[in-house]
Amino acid sequence: MMKDRTALVTGASSGLGAHFAKLLAASGANVVLAARRVDRLEEVRLEIERSGGRVIAVPLDVVDEQSTIRAYDAAEKAFGVVDTIIANAGMNIEGPLLDLAADAVDAVFSVNVRGVFLTVREGARRLIAHAQGGRKPRGRAVIVSSITATAVVPGLAIYSASKAGVLQLGRVMAREWANRGVNVNILCPGYIETELNEGWFGTEGGQKQIKRWPRKRLMDASSLDSMMLYLASDAAEFATGSVFSIDDAQCL
């Protein structure tokens, strides 16, 4: 499904990013693992290589424009133009609004909004330049947002606001590039146990939250696989500016 595609995945050192990278590699894509934690990237790279995948690992701090440019340069040197961008890197600082420091806003928005902006824009610039050479445009960008972009969750105000921000950012990107060969879509996962939230769901409060959901369960990372492969592939030719929530009825 992903044969002849090259995908750059941010936040690929763990969690959903590592999962998406393995999924795309197993589906035939060349994969560029990108994150700050290079040692963790190497673990993911070796796992993909042992499974027969084509992969490189590159250091990337998504808030740093020059770091982003260097990552794309390395990707192109190894595999050619990146035609599939998975903007997955994110962070969270939670707590009641009255108690949050102002710096928390800057920290979360820097990674979750600025990071997505830099990652997707740099990839789009290169894809648009590539398409101008007469090649068939096949650009795909998937921005990983969250159901909290629209659901109201006390204690997650800054994270939720940042995820709402990239949801709208992705829609505007899709409109601006609709005629330039780059499709941009937004994936909003429900609650999946990752490093960001694994401590919470083991607590009494976390268990109560799960019991309030209609299906009373957390999702597995694999529950996002079919949607990710669709949005990242040629099959999504007619999908752009769309928001896809995969949440197992958690918001109902």
XYZ file of N, CA and C in Angstrom:
756
model
N 0.826 -1.217 0.000
C 0.000 0.000 0.000
C 0.856 1.262 0.000
N 2.033 1.189 0.608
C 2.913 2.354 0.710
C 4.165 2.207 -0.152
N 4.176 1.239 -1.029
C 5.336 1.006 -1.880
C 5.688 2.263 -2.672
N 6.978 2.572 -2.763
C 7.504 3.731 -3.481
C 7.215 5.055 -2.785
N 6.774 5.006 -1.539
C 6.583 6.236 -0.780
C 7.674 6.382 0.267
N 7.961 7.649 0.613
C 8.915 7.949 1.678
C 8.201 8.772 2.735
N 8.190 8.253 3.952
C 7.461 8.893 5.043
C 8.420 9.375 6.117
N 8.254 10.625 6.531
C 8.972 11.176 7.676
C 8.001 11.248 8.838
N 8.385 10.651 9.964
C 7.521 10.578 11.145
C 8.197 11.298 12.298
N 7.565 12.353 12.803
C 8.131 13.038 13.965
C 7.632 12.370 15.254
N 8.411 12.571 16.318
C 8.069 11.909 17.564
C 8.146 10.403 17.449
N 9.095 9.916 16.613
C 9.145 8.495 16.274
C 9.934 7.655 17.264
N 10.403 8.262 18.347
C 11.230 7.505 19.292
C 10.413 6.651 20.254
N 9.101 6.859 20.307
C 8.275 6.083 21.233
C 6.800 6.279 20.890
N 5.941 5.575 21.615
C 4.501 5.794 21.521
C 3.930 5.644 20.129
N 2.980 6.513 19.809
C 2.318 6.438 18.508
C 3.282 6.659 17.359
N 4.271 7.540 17.540
C 5.217 7.795 16.462
C 5.979 6.550 16.070
N 6.496 5.817 17.053
C 7.197 4.567 16.773
C 6.245 3.550 16.135
N 5.018 3.504 16.639
C 4.035 2.574 16.080
C 3.740 2.905 14.616
N 3.502 4.169 14.320
C 3.209 4.563 12.941
C 4.389 4.258 12.020
N 5.604 4.511 12.504
C 6.797 4.256 11.684
C 6.896 2.777 11.330
N 6.673 1.897 12.293
C 6.732 0.454 12.040
C 5.623 0.038 11.079
N 4.448 0.608 11.254
C 3.320 0.308 10.376
C 3.628 0.686 8.931
N 4.131 1.889 8.726
C 4.416 2.373 7.375
C 5.533 1.567 6.728
N 6.559 1.220 7.512
C 7.651 0.408 6.979
C 7.148 -0.977 6.570
N 6.313 -1.574 7.425
C 5.770 -2.900 7.117
C 4.876 -2.877 5.886
N 4.341 -1.700 5.562
C 3.465 -1.552 4.400
C 4.222 -1.147 3.147
N 5.561 -1.083 3.238
C 6.377 -0.873 2.054
C 7.034 0.474 1.905
N 6.799 1.411 2.823
C 7.372 2.752 2.697
C 8.827 2.786 3.139
N 9.602 3.695 2.543
C 10.864 4.118 3.137
C 10.498 5.010 4.315
N 11.129 4.806 5.463
C 10.732 5.541 6.653
C 11.905 6.331 7.220
N 11.624 7.592 7.553
C 12.584 8.465 8.203
C 12.093 8.696 9.626
N 12.804 8.140 10.583
C 12.471 8.308 11.990
C 13.066 9.618 12.479
N 12.263 10.474 13.075
C 12.748 11.787 13.497
C 12.293 12.098 14.911
N 13.259 12.473 15.764
C 12.957 12.846 17.143
C 14.233 13.365 17.789
N 14.099 13.900 19.007
C 15.266 14.386 19.735
C 16.041 13.247 20.382
N 15.347 12.219 20.841
C 15.994 11.135 21.584
C 16.604 10.131 20.604
N 17.814 10.414 20.195
C 18.461 9.627 19.148
C 18.679 8.184 19.594
N 18.999 7.964 20.870
C 19.213 6.603 21.345
C 17.954 5.766 21.210
N 16.804 6.368 21.494
C 15.541 5.644 21.344
C 15.215 5.419 19.868
N 15.567 6.384 19.029
C 15.359 6.209 17.589
C 16.121 4.998 17.071
N 17.327 4.815 17.559
C 18.151 3.701 17.099
C 17.498 2.365 17.419
N 16.842 2.275 18.555
C 16.144 1.042 18.909
C 15.029 0.746 17.907
N 14.270 1.781 17.546
C 13.182 1.606 16.577
C 13.754 1.275 15.202
N 14.832 1.971 14.839
C 15.458 1.719 13.530
C 15.906 0.267 13.408
N 16.574 -0.242 14.424
C 17.054 -1.626 14.378
C 15.903 -2.611 14.281
N 14.820 -2.332 14.991
C 13.656 -3.226 14.927
C 13.075 -3.267 13.525
N 12.972 -2.093 12.888
C 12.432 -2.046 11.521
C 13.375 -2.740 10.553
N 14.664 -2.512 10.696
C 15.633 -3.156 9.807
C 15.599 -4.673 9.941
N 15.461 -5.163 11.170
C 15.405 -6.614 11.377
C 14.181 -7.230 10.705
N 13.145 -6.411 10.510
C 11.930 -6.892 9.840
C 11.980 -6.684 8.332
N 13.118 -6.203 7.833
C 13.289 -6.021 6.398
C 12.899 -4.661 5.876
N 12.632 -3.709 6.753
C 12.224 -2.374 6.317
C 13.390 -1.503 5.917
N 13.090 -0.476 5.140
C 14.074 0.520 4.711
C 13.884 1.759 5.578
N 14.899 2.126 6.346
C 14.707 3.144 7.379
C 16.015 3.846 7.692
N 15.915 5.126 8.019
C 17.014 5.866 8.616
C 16.480 6.616 9.828
N 17.372 6.974 10.728
C 17.011 7.775 11.894
C 17.742 9.102 11.822
N 17.015 10.202 12.061
C 17.625 11.529 12.008
C 17.242 12.312 13.260
N 18.181 13.047 13.834
C 17.826 13.899 14.974
C 16.957 15.059 14.510
N 15.923 15.354 15.248
C 15.034 16.463 14.885
C 14.392 17.046 16.130
N 14.612 18.325 16.335
C 13.891 19.109 17.334
C 12.855 19.914 16.576
N 11.588 19.554 16.708
C 10.555 20.129 15.847
C 10.360 21.624 16.040
N 10.832 22.187 17.145
C 10.666 23.627 17.356
C 11.765 24.433 16.688
N 12.769 23.757 16.144
C 13.948 24.399 15.564
C 13.884 24.290 14.042
N 13.749 25.418 13.364
C 13.600 25.401 11.909
C 14.813 24.795 11.214
N 16.012 25.131 11.673
C 17.211 24.592 11.032
C 17.324 23.085 11.244
N 16.932 22.614 12.409
C 16.924 21.177 12.662
C 15.942 20.475 11.726
N 14.806 21.110 11.478
C 13.812 20.552 10.565
C 14.367 20.468 9.152
N 15.026 21.517 8.708
C 15.615 21.531 7.368
C 16.666 20.438 7.228
N 17.515 20.282 8.244
C 18.558 19.254 8.183
C 17.949 17.852 8.124
N 16.852 17.648 8.838
C 16.204 16.337 8.813
C 15.686 16.008 7.417
N 15.063 16.972 6.772
C 14.568 16.746 5.411
C 15.726 16.558 4.433
N 16.810 17.292 4.633
C 17.986 17.113 3.769
C 18.500 15.676 3.869
N 18.589 15.164 5.088
C 19.062 13.795 5.298
C 18.108 12.783 4.676
N 16.816 13.040 4.796
C 15.821 12.139 4.212
C 15.962 12.087 2.695
N 16.123 13.253 2.071
C 16.241 13.305 0.618
C 17.530 12.642 0.138
N 18.589 12.794 0.905
C 19.858 12.155 0.545
C 19.719 10.642 0.539
N 18.942 10.120 1.477
C 18.782 8.671 1.587
C 17.745 8.105 0.619
N 16.604 8.790 0.466
C 15.472 8.188 -0.235
C 14.850 9.066 -1.323
N 15.284 10.302 -1.465
C 14.587 11.215 -2.359
C 13.542 12.008 -1.586
N 12.699 12.711 -2.327
C 11.757 13.622 -1.688
C 10.810 12.880 -0.741
N 10.546 13.493 0.401
C 9.553 12.963 1.351
C 8.170 13.315 0.821
N 7.362 12.303 0.527
C 6.011 12.584 0.016
C 4.922 12.283 1.034
N 5.319 11.792 2.218
C 4.351 11.477 3.257
C 4.877 12.020 4.588
N 4.170 12.979 5.146
C 4.607 13.672 6.365
C 3.656 13.303 7.494
N 4.201 12.715 8.554
C 3.384 12.375 9.707
C 3.827 13.282 10.860
N 3.051 14.348 11.110
C 3.378 15.322 12.158
C 2.765 14.847 13.465
N 3.551 14.070 14.195
C 3.041 13.375 15.372
C 3.619 13.881 16.695
N 4.769 14.539 16.666
C 5.436 14.946 17.912
C 4.515 15.832 18.750
N 4.502 15.575 20.061
C 3.663 16.383 20.936
C 4.087 16.258 22.382
N 3.584 17.159 23.207
C 3.853 17.112 24.636
C 2.640 17.629 25.397
N 2.638 17.425 26.698
C 1.515 17.858 27.518
C 2.017 18.355 28.866
N 1.449 19.457 29.331
C 1.592 19.899 30.717
C 0.177 20.097 31.227
N -0.212 19.283 32.198
C -1.603 19.328 32.638
C -1.728 19.921 34.033
N -2.953 20.288 34.358
C -3.229 20.840 35.672
C -4.330 21.876 35.600
N -4.899 22.247 36.741
C -5.936 23.280 36.760
C -5.384 24.600 36.219
N -6.193 25.311 35.479
C -5.740 26.556 34.856
C -5.224 27.570 35.871
N -5.859 27.637 37.022
C -5.439 28.616 38.025
C -4.033 28.340 38.551
N -3.578 27.103 38.386
C -2.270 26.726 38.926
C -1.166 26.679 37.883
N -1.508 26.765 36.596
C -0.504 26.606 35.548
C 0.355 27.869 35.409
N 1.645 27.655 35.245
C 2.549 28.766 34.972
C 2.379 29.217 33.527
N 2.621 30.491 33.276
C 2.514 31.021 31.915
C 3.466 30.309 30.973
N 4.616 29.892 31.484
C 5.587 29.203 30.644
C 5.048 27.891 30.089
N 4.059 27.313 30.752
C 3.477 26.063 30.268
C 2.824 26.252 28.901
N 2.194 27.406 28.720
C 1.567 27.698 27.433
C 2.607 27.729 26.331
N 3.701 28.435 26.583
C 4.752 28.554 25.576
C 5.368 27.196 25.255
N 5.615 26.384 26.284
C 6.250 25.093 26.075
C 5.383 24.165 25.234
N 4.102 24.077 25.581
C 3.207 23.161 24.875
C 2.932 23.646 23.454
N 2.669 24.929 23.291
C 2.385 25.442 21.949
C 3.621 25.399 21.059
N 4.792 25.531 21.661
C 6.021 25.481 20.871
C 6.155 24.139 20.167
N 5.929 23.057 20.899
C 6.042 21.719 20.313
C 4.808 21.373 19.482
N 3.627 21.563 20.053
C 2.406 21.038 19.450
C 1.878 21.866 18.286
N 2.197 23.155 18.250
C 1.721 24.000 17.149
C 2.887 24.449 16.269
N 3.870 25.122 16.856
C 5.021 25.538 16.057
C 5.696 24.321 15.399
N 5.832 23.234 16.168
C 6.477 22.039 15.630
C 5.746 21.470 14.436
N 4.426 21.413 14.508
C 3.632 20.932 13.375
C 3.768 21.887 12.188
N 3.687 23.172 12.452
C 3.834 24.173 11.392
C 5.151 23.997 10.645
N 6.256 23.911 11.384
C 7.568 23.789 10.744
C 7.709 22.473 9.995
N 7.260 21.389 10.608
C 7.383 20.072 9.982
C 6.622 19.986 8.675
N 5.356 20.393 8.700
C 4.509 20.244 7.516
C 4.879 21.286 6.467
N 5.168 22.505 6.882
C 5.519 23.525 5.897
C 6.791 23.166 5.133
N 7.820 22.699 5.834
C 9.066 22.353 5.150
C 8.848 21.218 4.156
N 8.080 20.221 4.577
C 7.784 19.134 3.648
C 6.982 19.607 2.450
N 5.999 20.468 2.685
C 5.167 20.975 1.596
C 5.976 21.817 0.619
N 6.880 22.635 1.130
C 7.713 23.447 0.245
C 8.476 22.565 -0.743
N 9.021 21.482 -0.234
C 9.806 20.591 -1.086
C 8.919 19.810 -2.044
N 7.767 19.387 -1.581
C 6.848 18.678 -2.452
C 6.347 19.569 -3.589
N 6.035 20.802 -3.266
C 5.539 21.730 -4.293
C 6.625 22.011 -5.322
N 7.850 22.208 -4.853
C 8.967 22.414 -5.787
C 9.185 21.173 -6.648
N 9.040 20.005 -6.058
C 9.213 18.747 -6.782
C 8.146 18.599 -7.859
N 6.906 18.951 -7.527
C 5.802 18.829 -8.476
C 5.955 19.781 -9.647
N 6.615 20.906 -9.429
C 6.799 21.878 -10.499
C 7.707 21.342 -11.604
N 8.424 20.255 -11.309
C 9.264 19.641 -12.329
C 8.484 18.742 -13.260
N 7.165 18.770 -13.166
C 6.330 17.986 -14.058
C 5.981 16.609 -13.521
N 6.363 16.319 -12.282
C 6.076 15.021 -11.690
C 4.662 15.003 -11.112
N 4.074 13.819 -11.047
C 2.719 13.691 -10.515
C 2.713 14.036 -9.023
N 1.857 14.974 -8.608
C 1.811 15.337 -7.181
C 1.176 14.225 -6.355
N 1.884 13.804 -5.294
C 1.381 12.720 -4.452
C 1.539 13.071 -2.984
N 1.619 14.341 -2.657
C 1.907 14.735 -1.292
C 0.801 14.387 -0.319
N 1.214 13.840 0.834
C 0.285 13.532 1.905
C 0.867 14.036 3.224
N 0.082 14.761 3.975
C 0.477 15.171 5.324
C -0.643 14.780 6.279
N -0.267 14.108 7.353
C -1.224 13.719 8.379
C -0.795 14.389 9.680
N -1.650 15.251 10.193
C -1.396 15.927 11.463
C -2.133 15.164 12.563
N -1.390 14.751 13.575
C -2.008 14.015 14.683
C -2.470 15.016 15.739
N -3.771 15.199 15.825
C -4.381 16.079 16.826
C -4.899 15.199 17.956
N -6.106 15.417 18.413
C -6.660 14.666 19.548
C -8.149 14.944 19.636
N -8.889 14.009 20.234
C -10.315 14.292 20.472
C -10.486 15.447 21.442
N -9.446 15.767 22.219
C -9.557 16.895 23.139
C -9.520 18.238 22.420
N -9.299 18.215 21.107
C -9.389 19.451 20.330
C -10.813 20.004 20.354
N -11.780 19.131 20.555
C -13.184 19.568 20.602
C -13.885 19.146 21.884
N -13.438 18.060 22.512
C -14.036 17.625 23.779
C -13.473 18.462 24.926
N -14.312 18.784 25.891
C -13.886 19.591 27.037
C -13.416 18.659 28.157
N -12.120 18.737 28.471
C -11.530 17.873 29.494
C -10.810 18.755 30.525
N -11.363 18.924 31.716
C -10.698 19.732 32.738
C -9.287 19.209 33.015
N -8.368 20.148 33.189
C -6.989 19.787 33.452
C -6.129 19.681 32.217
N -6.759 19.689 31.029
C -6.012 19.573 29.774
C -6.198 20.807 28.897
N -6.397 21.953 29.515
C -6.745 23.147 28.746
C -5.676 23.519 27.726
N -4.410 23.545 28.135
C -3.357 23.995 27.231
C -3.131 22.973 26.130
N -3.071 21.720 26.503
C -2.930 20.654 25.507
C -4.096 20.687 24.519
N -5.318 20.786 25.037
C -6.508 20.803 24.181
C -6.487 21.986 23.219
N -6.105 23.153 23.734
C -6.054 24.340 22.885
C -5.024 24.173 21.773
N -3.890 23.559 22.104
C -2.864 23.354 21.077
C -3.349 22.372 20.016
N -4.086 21.350 20.424
C -4.585 20.366 19.469
C -5.716 20.940 18.619
N -6.506 21.847 19.197
C -7.503 22.561 18.399
C -6.811 23.469 17.398
N -5.703 24.070 17.821
C -4.950 24.949 16.933
C -4.410 24.230 15.707
N -3.836 23.043 15.907
C -3.286 22.347 14.743
C -4.381 21.744 13.875
N -5.541 21.476 14.468
C -6.665 21.031 13.647
C -7.019 22.107 12.622
N -7.156 23.337 13.085
C -7.490 24.427 12.158
C -6.314 24.781 11.264
N -5.108 24.719 11.792
C -3.920 24.950 10.964
C -3.899 23.984 9.787
N -4.182 22.717 10.057
C -4.185 21.724 8.983
C -5.238 21.999 7.938
N -6.402 22.469 8.342
C -7.455 22.778 7.367
C -7.070 23.945 6.479
N -6.423 24.953 7.063
C -5.975 26.089 6.254
C -4.847 25.659 5.310
N -3.926 24.846 5.805
C -2.884 24.314 4.919
C -3.509 23.579 3.735
N -4.503 22.753 4.020
C -5.166 21.994 2.954
C -5.773 22.916 1.910
N -6.385 24.007 2.365
C -7.001 24.942 1.413
C -5.948 25.668 0.584
N -4.868 26.107 1.231
C -3.842 26.852 0.495
C -3.116 25.980 -0.519
N -3.005 24.693 -0.232
C -2.224 23.811 -1.105
C -3.090 22.858 -1.906
N -4.392 23.105 -1.947
C -5.314 22.183 -2.619
C -4.971 21.983 -4.087
N -4.444 23.014 -4.723
C -4.095 22.928 -6.146
C -2.593 22.780 -6.362
N -1.874 22.383 -5.306
C -0.413 22.311 -5.421
C 0.139 20.931 -5.075
N -0.734 19.945 -5.052
C -0.267 18.572 -4.924
C -0.015 18.074 -3.528
N -0.520 18.783 -2.510
C -0.305 18.359 -1.123
C -1.652 18.241 -0.423
N -2.015 17.039 -0.038
C -3.228 16.819 0.747
C -2.866 16.825 2.230
N -3.626 17.557 3.014
C -3.395 17.648 4.456
C -4.665 17.229 5.183
N -4.544 16.234 6.060
C -5.685 15.773 6.836
C -5.306 15.674 8.310
N -6.301 15.655 9.152
C -6.080 15.685 10.592
C -6.683 14.431 11.214
N -5.879 13.720 11.984
C -6.315 12.522 12.677
C -6.453 12.839 14.163
N -7.629 12.598 14.716
C -7.905 12.877 16.128
C -8.148 11.575 16.873
N -7.106 11.009 17.482
C -7.298 9.762 18.223
C -8.005 9.998 19.549
N -8.706 8.972 19.987
C -9.201 8.954 21.353
C -8.096 8.529 22.295
N -8.468 8.147 23.483
C -7.481 7.799 24.505
C -6.849 6.437 24.216
N -5.547 6.455 24.034
C -4.730 5.266 23.843
C -3.631 5.334 24.889
N -3.371 4.244 25.572
C -2.346 4.287 26.627
C -0.964 4.452 26.005
N -0.313 5.574 26.297
C 1.023 5.876 25.819
C 1.844 6.396 26.996
N 3.082 6.790 26.706
C 3.926 7.361 27.754
C 3.328 8.637 28.339
N 2.548 9.364 27.540
C 1.962 10.615 28.015
C 0.910 10.398 29.094
N 0.222 9.267 29.062
C -0.921 9.128 29.971
C -0.967 7.812 30.738
N 0.056 6.952 30.586
C -0.030 5.621 31.178
C -0.161 5.663 32.705
N 0.437 6.643 33.346
C 0.324 6.736 34.791
C -1.089 7.045 35.247
N -1.802 7.876 34.478
C -3.145 8.302 34.867
C -4.143 7.148 34.860
N -4.110 6.324 33.828
C -5.153 5.306 33.702
C -4.973 4.139 34.671
N -3.870 4.106 35.387
C -3.708 3.131 36.443
C -4.227 3.602 37.782
N -4.654 4.865 37.859
C -5.158 5.427 39.112
C -6.667 5.221 39.224
N -7.191 5.481 40.398
C -8.634 5.362 40.605
C -9.391 6.333 39.701
N -8.877 7.564 39.582
C -9.525 8.545 38.714
C -9.523 8.113 37.262
N -8.406 7.547 36.809
C -8.327 7.074 35.435
C -9.290 5.937 35.164
N -9.420 5.034 36.109
C -10.355 3.927 35.948
C -11.801 4.409 35.912
N -12.110 5.438 36.703
C -13.470 6.013 36.671
C -13.754 6.639 35.303
N -12.733 7.296 34.737
C -12.919 7.899 33.417
C -13.238 6.834 32.373
N -12.507 5.733 32.401
C -12.752 4.649 31.455
C -14.174 4.100 31.608
N -14.640 3.968 32.827
C -15.970 3.405 33.072
C -17.089 4.328 32.591
N -16.790 5.614 32.403
C -17.806 6.550 31.893
C -18.000 6.416 30.385
N -17.046 5.828 29.685
C -17.159 5.692 28.237
C -18.124 4.558 27.883
N -18.859 4.684 26.778
C -19.840 3.653 26.420
C -19.251 2.243 26.335
N -18.018 2.122 25.818
C -17.426 0.785 25.656
C -16.442 0.437 26.775
N -16.228 1.374 27.683
C -15.466 1.127 28.910
C -14.105 0.478 28.659
N -13.350 1.067 27.710
C -12.036 0.517 27.404
C -11.151 1.579 26.755
N -9.851 1.402 26.903
C -8.881 2.180 26.151
C -8.710 1.554 24.774
N -8.275 2.339 23.809
C -7.980 1.804 22.495
C -6.532 1.331 22.436
N -6.249 0.445 21.490
C -4.885 0.059 21.157
C -4.377 0.982 20.053
N -3.071 1.143 19.972
C -2.491 1.948 18.892
C -2.897 1.395 17.527
N -3.058 0.082 17.449
C -3.411 -0.537 16.165
C -4.791 -0.125 15.671
N -5.621 0.429 16.543
C -6.954 0.863 16.117
C -6.890 2.027 15.139
N -5.739 2.678 15.059
C -5.558 3.791 14.128
C -4.943 3.354 12.798
N -4.551 2.089 12.689
C -3.740 1.649 11.549
C -4.417 1.867 10.204
N -5.657 1.432 10.071
C -6.304 1.508 8.760
C -6.491 2.948 8.313
N -6.833 3.837 9.253
C -7.000 5.239 8.886
C -5.661 5.883 8.531
N -4.610 5.577 9.290
C -3.307 6.129 8.981
C -2.832 5.689 7.598
N -2.972 4.407 7.294
C -2.536 3.914 5.986
C -3.351 4.549 4.858
N -4.630 4.730 5.074
C -5.454 5.395 4.060
C -4.973 6.814 3.808
N -4.821 7.603 4.879
C -4.477 9.012 4.718
C -3.065 9.211 4.166
N -2.178 8.263 4.417
C -0.790 8.388 3.990
C -0.538 7.867 2.582
N -1.540 7.293 1.959
C -1.338 6.576 0.695
C -2.014 7.265 -0.484
N -1.817 6.685 -1.666
C -2.476 7.191 -2.865
C -3.990 7.068 -2.776
N -4.489 6.179 -1.924
C -5.935 5.997 -1.801
C -6.643 7.267 -1.355
N -5.915 8.162 -0.678
C -6.514 9.392 -0.146
C -6.451 10.555 -1.134
N -6.448 10.258 -2.412
C -6.338 11.304 -3.430
C -7.393 12.392 -3.273
N -8.598 12.022 -2.876
C -9.700 12.975 -2.812
C -10.008 13.437 -1.387
N -9.138 13.132 -0.462
C -9.335 13.563 0.926
C -8.316 14.632 1.282
N -8.784 15.822 1.579
C -7.891 16.870 2.076
C -8.705 17.873 2.887
N -8.097 18.360 3.963
C -8.786 19.278 4.857
C -9.825 18.596 5.725
N -9.752 17.281 5.818
C -10.745 16.519 6.581
C -10.227 16.178 7.975
N -11.155 16.032 8.886
C -10.838 15.693 10.279
C -11.449 14.332 10.581
N -10.610 13.408 10.988
C -11.062 12.041 11.250
C -10.871 11.717 12.727
N -11.964 11.510 13.434
C -11.900 11.136 14.855
C -12.061 9.629 14.971
N -11.084 8.986 15.592
C -11.144 7.558 15.866
C -11.068 7.424 17.379
N -12.211 7.242 18.034
C -12.218 7.324 19.499
C -13.041 6.251 20.193
N -13.548 5.257 19.464
C -14.256 4.142 20.083
C -15.431 4.624 20.936
N -16.100 5.671 20.479
C -17.281 6.250 21.154
C -16.962 6.952 22.470
N -15.705 7.275 22.702
C -15.339 7.937 23.963
C -15.972 9.316 24.105
N -16.286 9.963 22.981
C -16.876 11.306 23.045
C -18.398 11.279 23.014
N -18.979 10.125 22.913
C -20.454 10.044 22.808
C -21.094 9.962 24.185
